[in-house]
CSV table of C-alpha atoms and ligand atoms in Angstrom, one decimal:
chain,number,residue,atom,x,y,z
A,100,UNK,CA,-0.1,0.3,-0.2
A,101,UNK,CA,1.0,3.1,-1.2
A,102,UNK,CA,0.1,6.5,-1.1
A,103,UNK,CA,-0.9,9.1,1.1
A,104,UNK,CA,-5.5,9.0,1.7
A,105,UNK,CA,-7.6,10.8,-0.5
A,106,UNK,CA,-10.5,12.5,1.2
A,107,UNK,CA,-13.6,11.1,0.6
A,108,UNK,CA,-15.3,11.7,-2.4
A,109,UNK,CA,-18.3,13.6,-0.8
A,110,UNK,CA,-21.9,12.0,-0.8
A,111,UNK,CA,-23.8,15.1,-2.1
A,112,UNK,CA,-22.6,15.8,-5.7
A,113,UNK,CA,-20.9,19.6,-6.9
A,114,UNK,CA,-24.7,20.6,-8.8
A,115,UNK,CA,-25.9,20.8,-5.2
A,116,UNK,CA,-23.3,20.9,-2.4
A,117,UNK,CA,-23.7,24.5,-1.7
A,118,UNK,CA,-27.6,24.3,-1.0
A,119,UNK,CA,-27.9,23.0,1.4
A,120,UNK,CA,-31.6,22.9,3.7
A,121,UNK,CA,-34.6,25.0,1.8
A,122,UNK,CA,-34.4,27.5,4.5
A,123,UNK,CA,-38.6,27.2,4.8
A,124,UNK,CA,-37.5,23.8,6.1
A,125,UNK,CA,-35.3,25.3,8.9
A,126,UNK,CA,-37.5,28.7,9.5
A,127,UNK,CA,-40.6,26.4,9.9
A,128,UNK,CA,-38.4,23.7,12.2
A,129,UNK,CA,-37.4,26.2,14.0
A,130,UNK,CA,-40.8,27.9,14.6
A,131,UNK,CA,-42.2,24.0,16.8
A,132,UNK,CA,-38.9,23.7,18.4
A,133,UNK,CA,-39.9,27.6,20.4
A,134,UNK,CA,-43.6,27.1,19.7
A,135,UNK,CA,-43.3,30.3,17.8
A,136,UNK,CA,-45.6,32.4,15.5
A,137,UNK,CA,-44.7,30.8,12.1
A,138,UNK,CA,-44.6,33.5,9.6
A,139,UNK,CA,-41.8,32.4,8.0
A,140,UNK,CA,-43.3,29.5,4.8
A,141,UNK,CA,-45.1,31.4,2.3
A,142,UNK,CA,-48.4,29.1,3.7
A,143,UNK,CA,-52.5,29.7,4.6
A,144,UNK,CA,-52.8,28.8,8.1
A,145,UNK,CA,-56.5,27.9,7.1
A,146,UNK,CA,-57.3,25.5,4.9
A,147,UNK,CA,-59.3,27.0,0.6
A,148,UNK,CA,-63.0,26.5,0.0
A,149,UNK,CA,-64.9,23.8,1.7
A,150,UNK,CA,-66.6,22.9,-1.7
A,151,UNK,CA,-63.7,22.1,-3.3
A,152,UNK,CA,-62.0,20.6,-0.8
A,153,UNK,CA,-65.2,18.2,-0.6
A,154,UNK,CA,-64.5,18.0,-4.6
A,155,UNK,CA,-60.8,16.3,-3.9
A,156,UNK,CA,-63.3,14.0,-1.6
A,157,UNK,CA,-65.4,12.9,-3.4
A,158,UNK,CA,-62.7,12.8,-6.3
A,159,UNK,CA,-61.2,9.5,-4.7
A,160,UNK,CA,-64.6,8.4,-3.3
A,161,UNK,CA,-65.5,7.7,-7.2
A,162,UNK,CA,-62.2,6.3,-7.2
A,163,UNK,CA,-62.2,9.3,-10.1
A,164,UNK,CA,-57.4,10.2,-10.6
A,165,UNK,CA,-56.8,7.1,-7.9
A,166,UNK,CA,-55.0,5.6,-10.4
A,167,UNK,CA,-52.7,6.9,-13.0
A,168,UNK,CA,-53.8,9.7,-13.9
A,169,UNK,CA,-52.8,10.8,-18.4
A,170,UNK,CA,-49.2,12.1,-18.3
A,171,UNK,CA,-50.7,15.8,-19.8
A,172,UNK,CA,-52.8,16.7,-16.5
A,173,UNK,CA,-56.9,14.4,-16.4
A,174,UNK,CA,-58.5,16.7,-19.7
A,175,UNK,CA,-60.5,18.3,-16.9
A,176,UNK,CA,-58.1,20.7,-16.0
A,177,UNK,CA,-56.2,21.0,-18.8
A,178,UNK,CA,-59.1,22.6,-20.1
A,179,UNK,CA,-60.5,24.7,-17.0
A,180,UNK,CA,-56.6,25.8,-17.0
A,181,UNK,CA,-57.3,26.9,-21.5
A,182,UNK,CA,-60.7,28.5,-20.0
A,183,UNK,CA,-59.2,30.0,-17.0
A,184,UNK,CA,-56.0,32.1,-19.7
A,185,UNK,CA,-59.4,32.4,-21.6
A,186,UNK,CA,-61.5,34.3,-19.8
A,187,UNK,CA,-59.1,35.6,-17.4
A,188,UNK,CA,-56.5,37.1,-19.9
A,189,UNK,CA,-57.5,36.7,-24.1
A,190,UNK,CA,-55.1,33.8,-24.1
A,191,UNK,CA,-56.1,31.2,-26.5
A,192,UNK,CA,-54.7,27.8,-26.0
A,193,UNK,CA,-55.4,24.1,-26.7
A,194,UNK,CA,-56.1,22.2,-23.2
A,195,UNK,CA,-54.9,18.8,-25.5
A,196,UNK,CA,-51.4,20.4,-27.0
A,197,UNK,CA,-50.4,23.6,-25.1
A,198,UNK,CA,-51.3,22.9,-20.4
A,199,UNK,CA,-49.1,20.6,-18.6
A,200,UNK,CA,-50.4,19.4,-15.5
A,201,UNK,CA,-47.6,18.9,-13.0
A,202,UNK,CA,-46.6,18.5,-9.9
A,203,UNK,CA,-47.1,22.4,-8.3
A,204,UNK,CA,-45.1,25.3,-9.7
A,205,UNK,CA,-41.9,24.0,-8.4
A,206,UNK,CA,-41.9,20.8,-10.4
A,207,UNK,CA,-42.9,22.9,-13.3
A,208,UNK,CA,-40.2,25.1,-12.6
A,209,UNK,CA,-37.5,22.1,-12.9
A,210,UNK,CA,-39.0,20.2,-15.9
A,211,UNK,CA,-39.2,23.9,-18.1
A,212,UNK,CA,-35.1,24.8,-17.2
A,213,UNK,CA,-34.3,21.2,-17.0
A,214,UNK,CA,-36.1,21.0,-20.8
A,215,UNK,CA,-34.9,23.9,-22.8
A,216,UNK,CA,-31.8,25.3,-20.7
A,217,UNK,CA,-27.7,23.4,-21.7
A,218,UNK,CA,-24.9,23.2,-20.2
A,219,UNK,CA,-23.3,26.0,-19.5
A,220,UNK,CA,-26.9,28.1,-21.0
A,221,UNK,CA,-27.1,31.1,-18.9
A,222,UNK,CA,-30.7,32.0,-17.4
A,223,UNK,CA,-31.1,35.3,-16.4
A,224,UNK,CA,-33.1,35.8,-13.3
A,225,UNK,CA,-34.5,38.0,-11.4
A,226,UNK,CA,-32.9,38.4,-7.6
A,227,UNK,CA,-34.0,37.9,-5.4
A,228,UNK,CA,-34.9,35.1,-6.5
A,229,UNK,CA,-37.2,31.8,-5.8
A,230,UNK,CA,-35.2,29.0,-4.2
A,231,UNK,CA,-35.8,26.3,-6.6
A,232,UNK,CA,-34.2,28.6,-9.3
A,233,UNK,CA,-31.5,28.5,-8.3
A,234,UNK,CA,-31.3,25.0,-7.3
A,235,UNK,CA,-33.0,23.4,-10.8
A,236,UNK,CA,-30.5,26.3,-13.1
A,237,UNK,CA,-27.4,23.7,-11.2
A,238,UNK,CA,-29.6,21.2,-11.6
A,239,UNK,CA,-29.8,22.0,-15.9
A,240,UNK,CA,-26.2,22.5,-15.7
A,241,UNK,CA,-27.1,26.3,-16.3
A,242,UNK,CA,-25.0,29.2,-14.9
A,243,UNK,CA,-27.1,31.9,-13.1
A,244,UNK,CA,-27.3,35.8,-14.2
A,245,UNK,CA,-28.9,37.3,-11.0
A,246,UNK,CA,-30.2,41.3,-11.9
A,247,UNK,CA,-31.3,42.6,-8.9
A,248,UNK,CA,-34.6,44.4,-8.0
A,249,UNK,CA,-33.7,47.2,-6.0
A,250,UNK,CA,-36.0,49.7,-3.7
A,251,UNK,CA,-36.5,52.7,-6.0
A,252,UNK,CA,-36.0,51.2,-8.6
A,253,UNK,CA,-38.1,50.1,-11.6
A,254,UNK,CA,-40.8,52.1,-13.7
A,255,UNK,CA,-44.1,51.4,-10.9
A,256,UNK,CA,-46.3,53.5,-10.1
A,257,UNK,CA,-46.8,55.7,-6.2
A,258,UNK,CA,-46.9,52.4,-4.2
A,259,UNK,CA,-43.8,50.7,-5.6
A,260,UNK,CA,-41.6,53.5,-5.7
A,261,UNK,CA,-41.6,52.4,-1.8
A,262,UNK,CA,-40.9,49.0,-2.8
A,263,UNK,CA,-38.9,47.1,-4.9
A,264,UNK,CA,-37.9,47.9,-8.5
A,265,UNK,CA,-36.5,46.1,-11.6
A,266,UNK,CA,-33.6,48.9,-13.4
A,267,UNK,CA,-34.5,47.5,-17.0
A,268,UNK,CA,-31.4,48.5,-18.0
A,269,UNK,CA,-29.3,46.2,-15.8
A,270,UNK,CA,-31.9,43.7,-17.0
A,271,UNK,CA,-31.0,44.6,-20.7
A,272,UNK,CA,-27.1,44.3,-20.4
A,273,UNK,CA,-27.4,41.4,-18.3
A,274,UNK,CA,-27.8,39.2,-22.3
A,275,UNK,CA,-25.3,38.0,-23.8
A,276,UNK,CA,-24.9,35.8,-27.0
A,277,UNK,CA,-24.5,33.1,-24.1
A,278,UNK,CA,-29.0,33.4,-22.7
A,279,UNK,CA,-30.4,31.2,-23.4
A,280,UNK,CA,-33.5,32.4,-21.4
A,281,UNK,CA,-35.4,35.0,-18.6
A,282,UNK,CA,-36.2,33.5,-15.8
A,283,UNK,CA,-39.3,36.2,-14.7
A,284,UNK,CA,-41.4,36.1,-12.1
A,285,UNK,CA,-44.2,38.0,-10.9
A,286,UNK,CA,-46.4,39.3,-8.5
A,287,UNK,CA,-42.3,38.4,-6.8
A,288,UNK,CA,-41.7,36.5,-4.4
A,289,UNK,CA,-40.3,38.2,-2.1
A,290,UNK,CA,-40.1,41.4,-2.8
A,291,UNK,CA,-43.6,41.7,-3.3
A,292,UNK,CA,-42.8,43.7,-6.9
A,293,UNK,CA,-45.0,43.2,-9.8
A,294,UNK,CA,-43.6,44.2,-12.7
A,295,UNK,CA,-46.1,46.5,-14.5
A,296,UNK,CA,-47.2,46.4,-18.3
A,297,UNK,CA,-44.6,49.3,-19.1
A,298,UNK,CA,-42.2,47.0,-17.5
A,299,UNK,CA,-43.3,44.0,-19.6
A,300,UNK,CA,-43.7,45.6,-23.1
A,301,UNK,CA,-40.1,46.8,-23.0
A,302,UNK,CA,-38.7,43.2,-21.4
A,303,UNK,CA,-40.9,41.2,-24.1
A,304,UNK,CA,-39.0,43.3,-26.5
A,305,UNK,CA,-35.6,42.7,-25.4
A,306,UNK,CA,-37.2,38.6,-25.2
A,307,UNK,CA,-38.1,39.1,-28.9
A,308,UNK,CA,-35.0,41.3,-30.7
A,309,UNK,CA,-32.2,37.9,-28.1
A,310,UNK,CA,-34.5,35.6,-30.1
A,311,UNK,CA,-34.8,34.9,-25.9
A,312,UNK,CA,-37.3,31.9,-24.3
A,313,UNK,CA,-39.2,33.6,-21.3
A,314,UNK,CA,-40.2,30.6,-18.4
A,315,UNK,CA,-42.3,33.5,-16.1
A,316,UNK,CA,-43.5,32.2,-12.7
A,317,UNK,CA,-47.2,33.3,-12.1
A,318,UNK,CA,-48.0,32.4,-9.0
A,319,UNK,CA,-49.2,35.5,-7.1
A,320,UNK,CA,-51.3,36.0,-10.0
A,321,UNK,CA,-53.9,36.4,-8.9
A,322,UNK,CA,-52.5,38.1,-5.5
A,323,UNK,CA,-52.0,41.4,-7.3
A,324,UNK,CA,-53.2,44.3,-4.4
A,325,UNK,CA,-52.1,47.1,-6.1
A,326,UNK,CA,-52.6,47.7,-10.4
A,327,UNK,CA,-53.5,43.9,-12.0
A,328,UNK,CA,-51.4,41.0,-13.3
A,329,UNK,CA,-51.0,41.1,-17.1
A,330,UNK,CA,-49.5,38.2,-18.2
A,331,UNK,CA,-46.0,38.1,-20.2
A,332,UNK,CA,-47.3,35.9,-22.3
A,333,UNK,CA,-49.9,38.6,-23.6
A,334,UNK,CA,-47.7,40.7,-25.1
A,335,UNK,CA,-46.6,40.7,-28.8
A,336,UNK,CA,-44.4,37.6,-29.8
A,337,UNK,CA,-44.6,36.5,-26.6
A,338,UNK,CA,-46.9,33.9,-27.0
A,339,UNK,CA,-44.6,31.8,-28.9
A,340,UNK,CA,-41.7,32.2,-26.4
A,341,UNK,CA,-43.2,32.2,-23.4
A,342,UNK,CA,-43.3,28.6,-21.0
A,343,UNK,CA,-45.9,30.6,-18.0
A,344,UNK,CA,-46.2,28.4,-15.5
A,345,UNK,CA,-49.0,28.8,-11.9
A,346,UNK,CA,-50.6,27.1,-9.2
A,347,UNK,CA,-53.7,25.8,-6.9
A,348,UNK,CA,-51.2,26.9,-4.1
A,349,UNK,CA,-51.5,30.6,-3.4
A,350,UNK,CA,-55.1,31.0,-5.4
A,351,UNK,CA,-57.1,27.9,-4.0
A,352,UNK,CA,-54.8,28.3,0.1
A,353,UNK,CA,-54.4,24.4,-0.7
A,354,UNK,CA,-50.1,24.2,-0.9
A,355,UNK,CA,-50.6,20.8,0.5
A,356,UNK,CA,-51.9,20.1,-2.7
A,357,UNK,CA,-48.8,20.2,-5.1
A,358,UNK,CA,-50.9,20.6,-8.7
A,359,UNK,CA,-49.6,22.9,-10.8
A,360,UNK,CA,-49.4,23.9,-15.0
A,361,UNK,CA,-47.9,24.8,-17.8
A,362,UNK,CA,-49.5,26.5,-20.0
A,363,UNK,CA,-47.4,27.5,-23.6
A,364,UNK,CA,-47.5,27.0,-28.2
A,365,UNK,CA,-47.3,23.2,-28.8
A,366,UNK,CA,-42.9,23.0,-29.2
A,367,UNK,CA,-42.0,24.0,-25.7
A,368,UNK,CA,-44.9,22.0,-23.9
A,369,UNK,CA,-43.9,19.2,-25.2
A,370,UNK,CA,-40.1,20.0,-25.0
A,371,UNK,CA,-41.2,20.3,-21.0
A,372,UNK,CA,-43.0,17.6,-20.6
A,373,UNK,CA,-40.0,15.5,-22.3
A,374,UNK,CA,-38.3,16.7,-18.4
A,375,UNK,CA,-41.8,16.6,-16.2
A,376,UNK,CA,-42.7,12.6,-17.7
A,377,UNK,CA,-39.3,11.5,-15.4
A,378,UNK,CA,-39.7,13.4,-13.0
A,379,UNK,CA,-43.0,12.6,-11.3
A,380,UNK,CA,-44.2,11.0,-14.4
A,381,UNK,CA,-47.9,12.3,-12.7
A,382,UNK,CA,-49.3,12.5,-9.8
A,383,UNK,CA,-52.0,14.2,-7.3
A,384,UNK,CA,-54.9,12.8,-9.7
A,385,UNK,CA,-58.5,13.1,-7.3
A,386,UNK,CA,-56.7,16.9,-6.9
A,387,UNK,CA,-57.0,17.8,-10.2
A,388,UNK,CA,-60.1,17.3,-10.4
A,389,UNK,CA,-60.9,19.7,-7.7
A,390,UNK,CA,-58.4,22.4,-8.3
A,391,UNK,CA,-60.2,22.0,-12.1
A,392,UNK,CA,-64.0,22.8,-10.1
A,393,UNK,CA,-61.8,25.8,-7.9
A,394,UNK,CA,-60.7,27.3,-11.5
A,395,UNK,CA,-64.3,28.1,-12.3
A,396,UNK,CA,-65.6,29.2,-8.6
A,397,UNK,CA,-67.9,32.8,-10.0
A,398,UNK,CA,-65.3,36.1,-9.8
A,399,UNK,CA,-66.3,36.9,-6.0
A,400,UNK,CA,-64.2,33.8,-5.2
A,401,UNK,CA,-60.7,35.4,-6.0
A,402,UNK,CA,-62.1,39.0,-5.2
A,403,UNK,CA,-62.7,38.3,-1.5
A,404,UNK,CA,-59.1,36.4,-1.7
A,405,UNK,CA,-57.3,39.0,-3.1
A,406,UNK,CA,-58.8,42.4,-1.2
A,407,UNK,CA,-59.0,39.8,2.8
A,408,UNK,CA,-54.8,39.5,2.0
A,409,UNK,CA,-54.9,42.9,0.5
A,410,UNK,CA,-56.4,43.7,4.5
A,411,UNK,CA,-53.9,41.5,6.2
A,412,UNK,CA,-50.4,43.4,4.1
A,413,UNK,CA,-52.3,46.6,5.5
A,414,UNK,CA,-52.7,44.9,9.2
A,415,UNK,CA,-49.3,43.7,8.7
A,416,UNK,CA,-47.0,46.4,6.8
A,417,UNK,CA,-48.9,49.2,9.9
A,418,UNK,CA,-47.6,46.0,12.5
A,419,UNK,CA,-43.9,45.4,11.3
A,420,UNK,CA,-43.6,50.0,10.6
A,421,UNK,CA,-44.3,50.2,14.4
A,422,UNK,CA,-42.7,48.2,15.9
A,423,UNK,CA,-39.1,49.5,13.6
A,424,UNK,CA,-38.7,48.1,10.6
A,425,UNK,CA,-38.8,50.1,7.3
A,426,UNK,CA,-41.5,48.4,5.2
A,427,UNK,CA,-41.7,47.9,1.6
A,428,UNK,CA,-44.6,47.4,0.9
A,429,UNK,CA,-45.2,44.8,-1.6
A,430,UNK,CA,-47.5,45.5,-4.6
A,431,UNK,CA,-49.1,41.6,-4.8
A,432,UNK,CA,-48.0,38.2,-2.8
A,433,UNK,CA,-48.3,37.1,1.0
A,434,UNK,CA,-45.4,37.9,1.7
A,435,UNK,CA,-43.8,41.9,3.0
A,436,UNK,CA,-40.6,42.3,3.4
A,437,UNK,CA,-38.6,44.9,5.9
A,438,UNK,CA,-35.7,46.1,6.0
A,439,UNK,CA,-34.3,45.8,9.9
A,440,UNK,CA,-32.0,48.5,9.8
A,441,UNK,CA,-33.6,51.0,11.5
A,442,UNK,CA,-33.9,48.9,14.4
A,443,UNK,CA,-30.0,48.8,14.7
A,444,UNK,CA,-29.2,45.4,13.0
A,445,UNK,CA,-28.1,45.0,9.9
A,446,UNK,CA,-27.5,40.5,9.6
A,447,UNK,CA,-31.4,39.1,8.1
A,448,UNK,CA,-29.8,35.8,9.4
A,449,UNK,CA,-28.4,36.6,12.8
A,450,UNK,CA,-32.0,38.4,13.5
A,451,UNK,CA,-34.2,35.7,12.0
A,452,UNK,CA,-32.4,33.2,14.2
A,453,UNK,CA,-33.0,35.2,17.3
A,454,UNK,CA,-36.2,36.4,16.5
A,455,UNK,CA,-38.1,33.9,17.9
A,456,UNK,CA,-35.9,33.7,21.3
A,457,UNK,CA,-36.1,37.6,21.5
A,458,UNK,CA,-40.1,38.1,20.8
A,459,UNK,CA,-41.7,34.1,19.5
A,460,UNK,CA,-41.7,34.8,16.1
A,461,UNK,CA,-39.7,33.3,12.6
A,462,UNK,CA,-39.7,35.4,9.7
A,463,UNK,CA,-37.2,34.4,6.7
A,464,UNK,CA,-33.8,36.4,5.6
A,465,UNK,CA,-34.0,37.0,2.3
A,466,UNK,CA,-29.8,37.0,2.2
A,467,UNK,CA,-30.7,33.2,0.9
A,468,UNK,CA,-32.3,34.6,-2.3
A,469,UNK,CA,-29.2,36.8,-3.3
A,470,UNK,CA,-26.5,35.7,-4.8
A,471,UNK,CA,-25.4,38.6,-3.8
A,472,UNK,CA,-25.5,37.8,-0.6
A,473,UNK,CA,-23.8,40.8,0.9
A,474,UNK,CA,-27.0,43.4,-1.4
A,475,UNK,CA,-30.3,40.9,1.0
A,476,UNK,CA,-28.2,40.9,4.0
A,477,UNK,CA,-30.2,43.3,5.4
A,478,UNK,CA,-33.8,42.2,4.5
A,479,UNK,CA,-36.2,40.2,6.0
A,480,UNK,CA,-39.3,38.0,4.8
A,481,UNK,CA,-42.6,38.0,6.9
A,482,UNK,CA,-45.4,36.6,5.1
A,483,UNK,CA,-49.0,37.4,6.0
A,484,UNK,CA,-51.1,34.8,4.8
A,485,UNK,CA,-52.2,33.7,8.1
A,486,UNK,CA,-55.4,34.8,10.1
A,487,UNK,CA,-55.5,38.7,12.0
A,488,UNK,CA,-55.7,36.7,14.9
A,489,UNK,CA,-52.8,35.5,14.8
A,490,UNK,CA,-51.3,38.7,13.2
A,491,UNK,CA,-51.9,41.0,15.5
A,492,UNK,CA,-50.5,38.1,17.8
A,493,UNK,CA,-47.7,38.9,16.3
A,494,UNK,CA,-47.5,42.5,15.7
A,495,UNK,CA,-47.7,42.6,19.3
A,496,UNK,CA,-45.0,40.7,19.6
A,497,UNK,CA,-43.1,42.1,17.8
A,498,UNK,CA,-43.3,45.6,19.4
A,499,UNK,CA,-41.5,44.4,21.6
A,500,UNK,CA,-38.4,45.2,19.7
A,501,UNK,CA,-39.4,48.9,19.2
A,502,UNK,CA,-38.8,49.0,23.8
B,208,PMP,N1,-43.2,29.7,-7.4
B,208,PMP,C1,-43.2,31.3,-5.8
B,208,PMP,C2,-42.5,32.4,-6.4
B,208,PMP,C3,-43.7,30.5,-5.4
B,208,PMP,O1,-43.0,31.3,-3.7
B,208,PMP,C4,-43.5,29.2,-4.8
B,208,PMP,C5,-44.2,28.7,-3.6
B,208,PMP,N2,-45.4,28.4,-3.5
B,208,PMP,C6,-43.5,27.8,-5.4
B,208,PMP,C7,-42.9,28.7,-7.0
B,208,PMP,C8,-44.0,26.9,-6.0
B,208,PMP,O2,-45.3,26.5,-5.9
B,208,PMP,P1,-45.7,25.0,-5.7
B,208,PMP,O3,-46.4,24.8,-4.3
B,208,PMP,O4,-47.2,25.5,-6.8
B,208,PMP,O5,-45.2,24.1,-5.9
B,209,LIG,N1,-43.0,29.7,-1.2
B,209,LIG,C1,-43.3,29.0,-0.3
B,209,LIG,C2,-42.5,30.7,0.5
B,209,LIG,O1,-41.8,31.5,-0.4
B,209,LIG,C3,-42.8,28.2,0.5
B,209,LIG,C4,-42.4,27.0,-0.8
B,209,LIG,C5,-41.7,25.9,0.1
B,209,LIG,O2,-41.2,25.4,1.3
B,209,LIG,N2,-40.9,25.9,-0.9
B,209,LIG,O3,-42.2,30.5,1.3
């Protein structure tokens, strides 16, 4: 035997080694361990409509979806997704060739990136970005190119001035000959930014000019409080180059069901399906029937959901401001990003790890959503998709920070 013992090879491969455990799991575990109010991971503490829950029970009992559903999704749900895009946005999609049902938006994002990105391709993503984007770009062998949203940037209206915005020149400058696609998210998690029609129009022009694909994550499409959500696919030249992703989790308050969908041209849907079929193949059979019914709920349901969450945004935002945070008012989603510097703090990680001990509340340090960690360091995200009394309790607890 000769030679030195070499270090054992790490089990986890290089593509994933940098990602560790998702912050959502870490912080939800911390909330349970400390008995804190969990304003970290974004999930409602009240289930969605009773009739939709019953629709799932009925499907289970009637034996609909208990065996593998069709690969692209059950026809009822594909038809409902197409009808939703048509009725709400005037976008026509063929349910048979242009709609694909996925295991939540998460699988749709993964499958789209795995299908469309060659190793070495650059993928532009708005920073801070939802955490699965970075991991999925890495799994696809892509190169992440972050474009940072900043407070005060962008061309939005009055509400957006106090929120985060996109510098369109920075986005333009980020495009190179190696750029394959832009991965967009509006309304945007974690900042709550809703890109304006003017901004989306400019992004569309850029995509057409540079012949880019766009994957657009619109899971918060029904949670735009200030201004309307407009799908990128509705802009000239975009329908054929856009993969639009949404899901039932946020819109119907059933995040555990994991029913998502893609709408895109037949060529793009077929490409995404090529990856999706080897990830889960299919999922959530009975829930697909229930979500088909949910998408057909009357407009009043969607209005009430939005108005209720808008009131909760205002309640939590006011409470956070009173507790001494700088609040970057979100125009959409169910998250509010705050700046902790007025509290004399600048490290969001340390702040969030100490917060349960200090006042029994859990939040998310936005730095995890950044490549430029230092840019995200002072920002902390709170979720307001909780019952009013829970938010009121959290606000009371957070006020102790001000004293
Ligand atoms: N995209 C964004 C921006 C999200 O915030 C989330 C989490 N809800 C997802 C995708 C994942 O959605 P799903 O639970 O449908 O997989
Ligand atoms: N989308 C949710 C959030 O941003 C969490 C989803 C998850 O736990 N992966 O809080």
